[in-house]
Short mmCIF file of C-alpha atoms in Angstrom, two decimals:
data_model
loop_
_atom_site.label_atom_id
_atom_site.label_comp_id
_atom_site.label_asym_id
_atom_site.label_seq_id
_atom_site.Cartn_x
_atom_site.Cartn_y
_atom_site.Cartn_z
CA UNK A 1409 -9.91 -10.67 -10.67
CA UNK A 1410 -12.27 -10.55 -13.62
CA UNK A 1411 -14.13 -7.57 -14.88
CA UNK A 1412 -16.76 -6.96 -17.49
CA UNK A 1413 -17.77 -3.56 -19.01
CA UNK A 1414 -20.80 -3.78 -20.93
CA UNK A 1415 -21.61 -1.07 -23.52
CA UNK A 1416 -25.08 -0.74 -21.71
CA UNK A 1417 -25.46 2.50 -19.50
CA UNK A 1418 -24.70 0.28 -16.23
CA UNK A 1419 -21.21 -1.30 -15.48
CA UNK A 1420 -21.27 -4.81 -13.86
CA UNK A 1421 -18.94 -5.94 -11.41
CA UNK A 1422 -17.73 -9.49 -11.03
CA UNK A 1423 -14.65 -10.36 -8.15
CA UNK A 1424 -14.10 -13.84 -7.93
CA UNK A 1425 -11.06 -15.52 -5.92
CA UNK A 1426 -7.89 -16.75 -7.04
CA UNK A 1427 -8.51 -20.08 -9.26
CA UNK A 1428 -6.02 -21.46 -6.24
CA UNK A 1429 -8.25 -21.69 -4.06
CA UNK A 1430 -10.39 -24.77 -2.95
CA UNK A 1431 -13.94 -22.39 -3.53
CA UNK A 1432 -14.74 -19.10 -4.91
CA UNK A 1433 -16.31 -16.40 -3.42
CA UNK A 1434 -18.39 -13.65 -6.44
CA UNK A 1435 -19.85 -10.74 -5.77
CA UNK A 1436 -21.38 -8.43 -7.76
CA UNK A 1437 -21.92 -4.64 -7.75
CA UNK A 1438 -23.60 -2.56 -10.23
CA UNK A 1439 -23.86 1.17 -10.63
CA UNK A 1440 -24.23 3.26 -13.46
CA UNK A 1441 -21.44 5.53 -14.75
CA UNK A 1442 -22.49 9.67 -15.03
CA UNK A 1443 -21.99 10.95 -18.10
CA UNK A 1444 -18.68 9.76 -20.28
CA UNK A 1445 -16.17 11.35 -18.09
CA UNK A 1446 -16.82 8.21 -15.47
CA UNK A 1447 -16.23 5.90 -17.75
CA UNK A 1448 -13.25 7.24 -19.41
CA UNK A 1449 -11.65 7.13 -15.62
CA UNK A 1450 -12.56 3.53 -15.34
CA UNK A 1451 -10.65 2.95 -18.86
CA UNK A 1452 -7.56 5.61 -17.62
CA UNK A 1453 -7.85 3.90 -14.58
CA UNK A 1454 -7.28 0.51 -16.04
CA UNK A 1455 -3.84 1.65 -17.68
CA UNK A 1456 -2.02 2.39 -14.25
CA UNK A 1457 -0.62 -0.87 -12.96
CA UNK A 1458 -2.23 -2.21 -9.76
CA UNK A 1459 -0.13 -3.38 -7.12
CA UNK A 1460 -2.54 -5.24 -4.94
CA UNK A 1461 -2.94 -8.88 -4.44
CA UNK A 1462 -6.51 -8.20 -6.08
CA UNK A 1463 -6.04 -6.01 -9.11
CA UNK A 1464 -9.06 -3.67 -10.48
CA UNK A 1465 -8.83 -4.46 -14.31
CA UNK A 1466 -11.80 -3.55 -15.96
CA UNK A 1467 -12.11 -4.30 -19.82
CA UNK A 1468 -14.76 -4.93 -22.33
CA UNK A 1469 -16.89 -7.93 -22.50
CA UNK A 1470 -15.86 -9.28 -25.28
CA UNK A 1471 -12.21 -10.35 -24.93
CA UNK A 1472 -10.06 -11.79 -27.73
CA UNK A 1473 -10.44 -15.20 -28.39
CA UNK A 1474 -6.91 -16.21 -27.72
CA UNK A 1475 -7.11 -14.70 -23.79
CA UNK A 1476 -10.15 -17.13 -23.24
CA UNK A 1477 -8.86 -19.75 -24.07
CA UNK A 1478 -5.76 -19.14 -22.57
CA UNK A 1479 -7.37 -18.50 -19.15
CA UNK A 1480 -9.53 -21.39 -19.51
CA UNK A 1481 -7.06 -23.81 -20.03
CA UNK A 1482 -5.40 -22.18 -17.47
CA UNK A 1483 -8.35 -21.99 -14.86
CA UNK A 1484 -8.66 -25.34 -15.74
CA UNK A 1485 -5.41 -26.80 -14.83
CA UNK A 1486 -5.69 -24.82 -11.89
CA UNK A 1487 -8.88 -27.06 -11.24
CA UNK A 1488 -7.27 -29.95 -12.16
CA UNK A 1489 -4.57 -29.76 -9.75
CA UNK A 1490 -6.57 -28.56 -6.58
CA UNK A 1491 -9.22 -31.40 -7.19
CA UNK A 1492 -6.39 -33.84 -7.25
CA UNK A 1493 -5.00 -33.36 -3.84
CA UNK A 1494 -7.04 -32.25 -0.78
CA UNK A 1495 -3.88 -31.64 1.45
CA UNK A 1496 -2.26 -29.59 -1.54
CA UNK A 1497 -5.40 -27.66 -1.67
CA UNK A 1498 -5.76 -26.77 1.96
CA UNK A 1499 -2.15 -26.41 1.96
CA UNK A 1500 -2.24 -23.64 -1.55
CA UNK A 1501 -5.54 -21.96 0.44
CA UNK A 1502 -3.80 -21.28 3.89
CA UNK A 1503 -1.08 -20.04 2.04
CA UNK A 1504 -3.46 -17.53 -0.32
CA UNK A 1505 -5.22 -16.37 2.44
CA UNK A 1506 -1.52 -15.56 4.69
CA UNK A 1507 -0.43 -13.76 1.71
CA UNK A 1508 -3.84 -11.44 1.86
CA UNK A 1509 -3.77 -10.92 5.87
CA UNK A 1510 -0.02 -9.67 4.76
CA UNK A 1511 -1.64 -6.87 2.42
CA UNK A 1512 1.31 -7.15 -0.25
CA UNK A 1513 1.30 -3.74 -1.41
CA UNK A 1514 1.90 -2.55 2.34
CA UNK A 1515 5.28 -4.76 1.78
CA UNK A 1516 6.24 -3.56 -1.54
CA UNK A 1517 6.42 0.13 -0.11
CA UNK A 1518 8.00 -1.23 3.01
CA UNK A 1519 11.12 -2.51 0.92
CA UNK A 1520 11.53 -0.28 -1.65
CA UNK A 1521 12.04 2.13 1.51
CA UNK A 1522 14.36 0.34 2.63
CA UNK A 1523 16.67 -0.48 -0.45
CA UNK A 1524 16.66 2.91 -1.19
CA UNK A 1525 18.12 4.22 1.86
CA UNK A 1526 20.22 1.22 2.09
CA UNK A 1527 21.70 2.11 -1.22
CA UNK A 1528 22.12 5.95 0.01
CA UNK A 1529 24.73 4.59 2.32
CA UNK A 1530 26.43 2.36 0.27
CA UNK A 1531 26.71 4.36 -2.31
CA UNK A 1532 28.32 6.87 0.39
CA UNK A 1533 30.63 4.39 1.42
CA UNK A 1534 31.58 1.58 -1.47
CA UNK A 1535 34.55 0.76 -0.26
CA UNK A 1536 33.10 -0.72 3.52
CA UNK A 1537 31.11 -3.15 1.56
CA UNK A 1538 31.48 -6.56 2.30
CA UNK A 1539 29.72 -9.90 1.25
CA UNK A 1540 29.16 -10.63 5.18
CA UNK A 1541 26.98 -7.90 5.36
CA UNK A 1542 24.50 -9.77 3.06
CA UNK A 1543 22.96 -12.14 6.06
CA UNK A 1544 22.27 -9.38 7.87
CA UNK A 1545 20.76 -7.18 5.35
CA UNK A 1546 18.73 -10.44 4.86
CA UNK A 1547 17.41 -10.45 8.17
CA UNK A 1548 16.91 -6.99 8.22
CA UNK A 1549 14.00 -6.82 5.78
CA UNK A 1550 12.67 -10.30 7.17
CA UNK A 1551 12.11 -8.09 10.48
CA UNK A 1552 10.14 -5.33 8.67
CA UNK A 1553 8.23 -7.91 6.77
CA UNK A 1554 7.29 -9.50 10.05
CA UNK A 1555 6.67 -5.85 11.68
CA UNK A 1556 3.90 -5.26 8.86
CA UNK A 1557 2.73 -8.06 8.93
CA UNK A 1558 1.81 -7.51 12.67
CA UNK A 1559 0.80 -4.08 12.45
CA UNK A 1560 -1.86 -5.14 9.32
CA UNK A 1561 -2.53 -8.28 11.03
CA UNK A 1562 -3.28 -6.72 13.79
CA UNK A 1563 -5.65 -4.39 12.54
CA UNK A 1564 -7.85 -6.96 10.63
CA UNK A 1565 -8.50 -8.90 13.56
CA UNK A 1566 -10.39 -6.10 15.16
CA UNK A 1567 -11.68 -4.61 11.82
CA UNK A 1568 -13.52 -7.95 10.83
CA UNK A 1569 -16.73 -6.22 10.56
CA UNK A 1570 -15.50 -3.28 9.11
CA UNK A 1571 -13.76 -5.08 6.29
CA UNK A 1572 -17.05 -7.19 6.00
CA UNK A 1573 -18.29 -3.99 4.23
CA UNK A 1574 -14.70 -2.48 2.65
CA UNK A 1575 -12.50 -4.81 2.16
CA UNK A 1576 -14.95 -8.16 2.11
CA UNK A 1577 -11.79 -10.04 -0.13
CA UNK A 1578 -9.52 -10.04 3.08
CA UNK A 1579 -9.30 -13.25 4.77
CA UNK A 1580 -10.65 -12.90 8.10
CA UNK A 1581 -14.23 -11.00 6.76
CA UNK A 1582 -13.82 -13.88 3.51
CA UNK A 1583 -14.04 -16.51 6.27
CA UNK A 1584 -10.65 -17.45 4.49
CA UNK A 1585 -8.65 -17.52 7.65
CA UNK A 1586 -9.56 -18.04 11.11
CA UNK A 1587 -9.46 -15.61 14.02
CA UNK A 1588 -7.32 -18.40 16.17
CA UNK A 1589 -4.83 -18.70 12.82
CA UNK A 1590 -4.67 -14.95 12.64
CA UNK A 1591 -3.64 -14.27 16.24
CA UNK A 1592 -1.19 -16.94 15.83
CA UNK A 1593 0.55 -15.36 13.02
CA UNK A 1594 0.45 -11.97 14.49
CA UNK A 1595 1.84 -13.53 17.83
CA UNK A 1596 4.81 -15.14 15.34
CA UNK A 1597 5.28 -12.22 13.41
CA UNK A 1598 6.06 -9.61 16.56
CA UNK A 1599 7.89 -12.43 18.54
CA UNK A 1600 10.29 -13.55 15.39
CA UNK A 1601 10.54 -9.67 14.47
CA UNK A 1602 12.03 -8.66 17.78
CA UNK A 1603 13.92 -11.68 17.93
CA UNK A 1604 15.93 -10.74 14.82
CA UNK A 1605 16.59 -7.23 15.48
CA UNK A 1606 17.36 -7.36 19.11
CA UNK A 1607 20.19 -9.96 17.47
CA UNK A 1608 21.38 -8.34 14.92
CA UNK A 1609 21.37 -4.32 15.20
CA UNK A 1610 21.36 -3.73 18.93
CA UNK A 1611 19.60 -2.10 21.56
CA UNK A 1612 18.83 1.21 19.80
CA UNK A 1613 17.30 -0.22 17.07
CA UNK A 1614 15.61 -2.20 18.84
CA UNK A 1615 13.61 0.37 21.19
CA UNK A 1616 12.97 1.88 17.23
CA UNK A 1617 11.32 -1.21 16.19
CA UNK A 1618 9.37 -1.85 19.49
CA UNK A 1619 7.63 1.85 19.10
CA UNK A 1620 6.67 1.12 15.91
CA UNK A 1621 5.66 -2.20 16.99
CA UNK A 1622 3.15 -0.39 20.22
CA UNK A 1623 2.21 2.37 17.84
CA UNK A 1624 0.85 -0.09 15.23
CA UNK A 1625 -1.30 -1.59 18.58
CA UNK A 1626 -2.38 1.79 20.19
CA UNK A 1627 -3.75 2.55 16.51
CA UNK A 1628 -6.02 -0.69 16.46
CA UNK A 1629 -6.66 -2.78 19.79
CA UNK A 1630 -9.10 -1.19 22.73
CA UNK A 1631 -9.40 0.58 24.10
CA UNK A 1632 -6.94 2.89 22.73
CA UNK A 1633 -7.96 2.42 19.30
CA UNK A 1634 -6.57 5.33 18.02
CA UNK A 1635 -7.67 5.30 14.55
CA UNK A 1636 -10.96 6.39 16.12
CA UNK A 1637 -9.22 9.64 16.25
CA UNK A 1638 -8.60 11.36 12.73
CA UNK A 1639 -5.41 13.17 13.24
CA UNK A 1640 -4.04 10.84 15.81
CA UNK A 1641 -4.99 7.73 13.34
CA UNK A 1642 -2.38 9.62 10.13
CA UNK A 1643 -0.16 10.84 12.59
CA UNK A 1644 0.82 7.10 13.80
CA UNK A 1645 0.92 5.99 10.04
CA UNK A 1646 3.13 9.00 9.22
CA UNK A 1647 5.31 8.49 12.03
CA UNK A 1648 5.78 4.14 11.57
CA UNK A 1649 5.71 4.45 7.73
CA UNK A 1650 7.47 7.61 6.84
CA UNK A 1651 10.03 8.72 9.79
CA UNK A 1652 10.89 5.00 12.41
CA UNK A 1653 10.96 3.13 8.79
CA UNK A 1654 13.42 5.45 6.98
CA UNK A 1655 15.48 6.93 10.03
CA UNK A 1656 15.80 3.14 11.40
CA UNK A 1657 16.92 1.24 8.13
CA UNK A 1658 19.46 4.10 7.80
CA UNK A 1659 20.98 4.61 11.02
CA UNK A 1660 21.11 0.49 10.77
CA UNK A 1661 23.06 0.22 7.48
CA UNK A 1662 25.59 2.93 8.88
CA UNK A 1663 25.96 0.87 12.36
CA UNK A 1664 26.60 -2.34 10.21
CA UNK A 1665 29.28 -0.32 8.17
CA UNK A 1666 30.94 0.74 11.14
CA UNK A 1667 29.95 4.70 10.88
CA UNK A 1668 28.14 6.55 13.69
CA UNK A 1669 25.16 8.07 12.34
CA UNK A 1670 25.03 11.90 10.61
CA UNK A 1671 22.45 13.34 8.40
CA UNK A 1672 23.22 14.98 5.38
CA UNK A 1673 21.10 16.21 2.23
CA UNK A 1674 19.86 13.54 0.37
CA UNK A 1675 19.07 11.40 3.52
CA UNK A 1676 16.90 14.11 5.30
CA UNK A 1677 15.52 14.85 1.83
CA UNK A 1678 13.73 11.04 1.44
CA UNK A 1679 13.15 10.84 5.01
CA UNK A 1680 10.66 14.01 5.06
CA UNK A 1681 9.99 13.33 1.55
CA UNK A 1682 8.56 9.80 1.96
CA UNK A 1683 7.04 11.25 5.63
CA UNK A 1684 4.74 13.15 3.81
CA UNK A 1685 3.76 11.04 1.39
CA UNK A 1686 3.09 8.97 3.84
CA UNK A 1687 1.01 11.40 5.66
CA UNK A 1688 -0.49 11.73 2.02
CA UNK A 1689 -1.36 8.23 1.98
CA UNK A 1690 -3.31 7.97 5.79
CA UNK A 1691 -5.09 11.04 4.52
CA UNK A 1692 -6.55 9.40 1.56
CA UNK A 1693 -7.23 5.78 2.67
CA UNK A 1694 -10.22 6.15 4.07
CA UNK A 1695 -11.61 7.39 1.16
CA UNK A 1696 -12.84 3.75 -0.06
CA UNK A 1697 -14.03 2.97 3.39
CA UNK A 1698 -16.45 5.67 3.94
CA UNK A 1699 -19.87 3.38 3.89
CA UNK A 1700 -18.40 0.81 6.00
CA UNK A 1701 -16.82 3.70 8.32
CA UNK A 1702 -20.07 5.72 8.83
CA UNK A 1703 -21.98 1.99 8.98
CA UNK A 1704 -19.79 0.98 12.28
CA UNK A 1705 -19.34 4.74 13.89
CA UNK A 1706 -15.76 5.13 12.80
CA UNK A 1707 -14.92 8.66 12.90
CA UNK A 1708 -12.30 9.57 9.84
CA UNK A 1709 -11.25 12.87 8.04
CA UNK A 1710 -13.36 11.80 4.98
CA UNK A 1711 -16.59 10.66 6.59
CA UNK A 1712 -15.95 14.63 8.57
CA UNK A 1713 -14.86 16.38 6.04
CA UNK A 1714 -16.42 14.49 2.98
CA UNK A 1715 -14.70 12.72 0.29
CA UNK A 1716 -14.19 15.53 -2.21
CA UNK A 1717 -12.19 17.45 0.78
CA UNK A 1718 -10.11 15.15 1.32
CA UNK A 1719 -9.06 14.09 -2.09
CA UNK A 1720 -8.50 17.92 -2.38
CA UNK A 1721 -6.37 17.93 0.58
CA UNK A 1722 -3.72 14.87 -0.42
CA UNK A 1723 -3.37 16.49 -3.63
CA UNK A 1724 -2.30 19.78 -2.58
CA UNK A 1725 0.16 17.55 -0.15
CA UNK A 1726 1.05 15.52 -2.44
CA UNK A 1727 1.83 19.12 -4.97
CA UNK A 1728 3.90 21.05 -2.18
CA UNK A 1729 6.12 17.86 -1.93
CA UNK A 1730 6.56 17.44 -5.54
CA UNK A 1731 7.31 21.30 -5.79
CA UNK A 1732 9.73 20.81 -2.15
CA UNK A 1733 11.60 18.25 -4.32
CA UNK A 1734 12.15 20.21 -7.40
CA UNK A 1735 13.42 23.32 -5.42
CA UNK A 1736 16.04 20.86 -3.66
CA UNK A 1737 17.11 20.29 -7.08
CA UNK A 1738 17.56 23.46 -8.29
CA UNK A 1739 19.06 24.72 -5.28
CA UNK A 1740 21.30 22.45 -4.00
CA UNK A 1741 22.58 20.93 -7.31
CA UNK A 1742 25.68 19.18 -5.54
CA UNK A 1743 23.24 16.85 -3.47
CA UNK A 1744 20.49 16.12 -6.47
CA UNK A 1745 20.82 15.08 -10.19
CA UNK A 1746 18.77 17.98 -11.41
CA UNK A 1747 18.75 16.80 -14.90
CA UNK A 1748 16.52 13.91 -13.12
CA UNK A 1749 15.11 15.02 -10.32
CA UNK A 1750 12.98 18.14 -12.09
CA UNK A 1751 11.68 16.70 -15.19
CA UNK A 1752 10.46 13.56 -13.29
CA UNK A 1753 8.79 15.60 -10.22
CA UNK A 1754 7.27 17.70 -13.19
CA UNK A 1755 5.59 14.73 -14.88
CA UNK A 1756 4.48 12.98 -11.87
CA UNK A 1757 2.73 16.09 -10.22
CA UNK A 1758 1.46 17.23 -13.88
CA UNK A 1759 -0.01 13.04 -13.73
CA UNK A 1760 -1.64 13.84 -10.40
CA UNK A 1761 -2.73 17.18 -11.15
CA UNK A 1762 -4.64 15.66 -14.25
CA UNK A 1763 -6.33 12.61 -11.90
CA UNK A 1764 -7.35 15.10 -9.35
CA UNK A 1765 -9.64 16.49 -12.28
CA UNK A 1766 -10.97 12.91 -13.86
CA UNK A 1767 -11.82 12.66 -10.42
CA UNK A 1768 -13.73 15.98 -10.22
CA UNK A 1769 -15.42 14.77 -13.84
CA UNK A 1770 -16.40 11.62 -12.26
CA UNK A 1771 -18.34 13.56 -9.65
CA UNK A 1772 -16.51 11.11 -6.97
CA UNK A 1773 -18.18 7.40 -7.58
CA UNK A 1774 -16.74 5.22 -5.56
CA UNK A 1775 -14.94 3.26 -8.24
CA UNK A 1776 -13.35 6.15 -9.33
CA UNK A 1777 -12.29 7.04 -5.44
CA UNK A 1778 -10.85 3.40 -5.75
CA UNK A 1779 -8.94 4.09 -8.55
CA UNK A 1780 -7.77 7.41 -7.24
CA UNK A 1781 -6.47 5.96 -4.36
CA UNK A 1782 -4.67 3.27 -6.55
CA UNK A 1783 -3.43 6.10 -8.53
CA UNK A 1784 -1.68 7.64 -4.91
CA UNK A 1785 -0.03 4.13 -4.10
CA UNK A 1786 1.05 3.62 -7.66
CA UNK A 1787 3.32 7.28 -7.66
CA UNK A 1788 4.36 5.88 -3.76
CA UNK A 1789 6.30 2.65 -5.44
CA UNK A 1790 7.03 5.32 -8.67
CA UNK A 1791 8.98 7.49 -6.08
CA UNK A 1792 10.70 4.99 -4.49
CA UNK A 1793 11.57 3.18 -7.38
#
């Protein structure tokens, strides 16, 4: 994704598609930056890694020499190779436009989840490791890849004209993928994803995994359509993301070990911790989405409350679980590294107090929403990490 910052009062726009693919789509959106403070969140903004397929980068206009030619030779040998091959093209643009309906930085929180509980209780229990347990570990996180990729999937087939306005780069409102293709690979995804777990880890996980499977439905697919429903809507994303995700992948580890399941400290410590974040996270992400939300009638906490609210709210969350995690620390020493634990929670909620107030000095464009938002996901993967 390609980005140009003028030094003109207005900021220009420009998104244009992986070179990968056999066309590009560019769109352009202008709007014009109040006072400096908006701009100097655009430029913090630009410092915080993005995690999305589609990264926000915004930089000046004129970029060294040595990066354009490097991208065009690269753009072009991108060209090159597409032009050469029709099936290989078709073939590289299917595969593009699965890897969007998959919504990659859903996945990356998804596993980092997971390894860290799975580490919790193998670290609790070295000596039950085996090599055989590798396979299923495997298969494990294939499952939870294929239950996100459901529950997403899922929820852009009956969001198409919603993401036409919010999220136009996703590949059913890009006209990248079909409706036909996407029900296919939401059909695959839930069928091979209850396939491996009913398998592997037995019937208890199993009921876990179908819930979360139905809850992810209930939230998009009429009539139900619970994300009509504010509270309902982050309840369901709390409850699959923060407590099924981390309760399941640790009561599964255990049963693979051999233990029966018991909760101790550190385990009921991630599992509310990440809860809430999650909760965090379904607070904030409509935030982006408000024009195309009040556009199609879709009721959320930030078209209700307004935007400023609601950034107001996940921040204060987000603070009482950073301040939650360094009282754990200091009072149950023999569970937490507080030498760690403190100084890290300190920084990160000192990092979010500070973009809680570029924010305010933006006076809330909706770039610098987007890169508040960003900002959220980015300390998600810090934590888990």
């Amino acid at each position: 994704m390609e980005h140009s910052l003028s030094r003109l009062p207005s900021l220009s726009i420009s998104a244009i598609t992986p070179p990968c693919k056999a066309y590009s789509i560019q769109t352009k959106i202008s709007f014009k930056p109040k006072g400096k403070s908006s701009e100097w969140l655009l430029k913090w903004s630009n410092k915080w890694p993005s995690f999305g397929l589609y990264s926000c980068r915004i930089g000046f206009k004129h970029a060294p020499k040595r990066s354009q030619r490097h991208n065009s030779i690269w753009a072009s040998s991108n060209i090159g190779a597409a032009g050469s091959d029709p099936i290989l093209n078709k073939v590289s643009a299917f595969k593009d436009a699965c890897w969007r309906f998959l919504r990659p930085h859903t996945i990356r929180g998804t596993v980092l989840g997971s390894i860290a509980l799975v580490g919790r209780a193998l670290i609790e229990n070295s000596n039950l490791i085996k090599w055989s347990l590798l396979l299923k570990a495997f298969s494990g996180v294939l499952a939870l890849i294929c239950g996100n990729g459901y529950i997403v999937g899922i929820n852009q087939i009956y969001d198409v004209g919603i993401d036409k306005v919010n999220k136009p780069y996703l590949p059913i409102a890009a006209g990248d993928l079909s409706e036909q293709s996407a029900w296919s690979l939401v059909i695959f995804f839930a069928v091979t994803g209850l396939l491996i777990v009913a398998l592997n880890f037995g019937p208890f996980i199993t009921s876990l995994y179908s819930l979360g499977l139905f809850l992810g439905t209930i939230y998009s697919v009429p009539p139900l359509r619970m994300k009509r429903f504010p509270v309902a809507a982050f309840l369901i994303i709390a409850t699959v993301r923060g407590f099924l995700l981390n309760f399941g992948v640790y009561y599964a580890t255990r049963a693979a070990l051999g233990l029966s399941f018991e909760w101790n400290a550190p385990v009921a410590f991630i599992t509310t911790f990440v809860t809430l974040f999650a909760l965090v996270i379904a607070v904030t992400k409509d935030l982006p989405d408000v024009e195309g939300d009040r556009k199609f009638q879709i009721s959320t906490l930030a078209t209700k409350l307004g935007v400023r609210n609601i950034a107001f709210l996940g921040s204060g969350l987000l603070l009482v679980n950073y301040v939650a995690a360094i009282l754990a620390a200091i009072y149950m020493p023999q569970a937490f590294r507080r030498n760690f634990m403190i100084p890290a929670h300190v920084i990160l909620a000192t990092c979010l107090i500070f973009q809680a107030w570029v924010l305010e000095r933006a006076n809330y464009t909706k770039e610098a929403i987007s890169a508040f938002y960003r900002f959220i996901w980015n300390l998600f993967y810090a934590e888990l990490a």
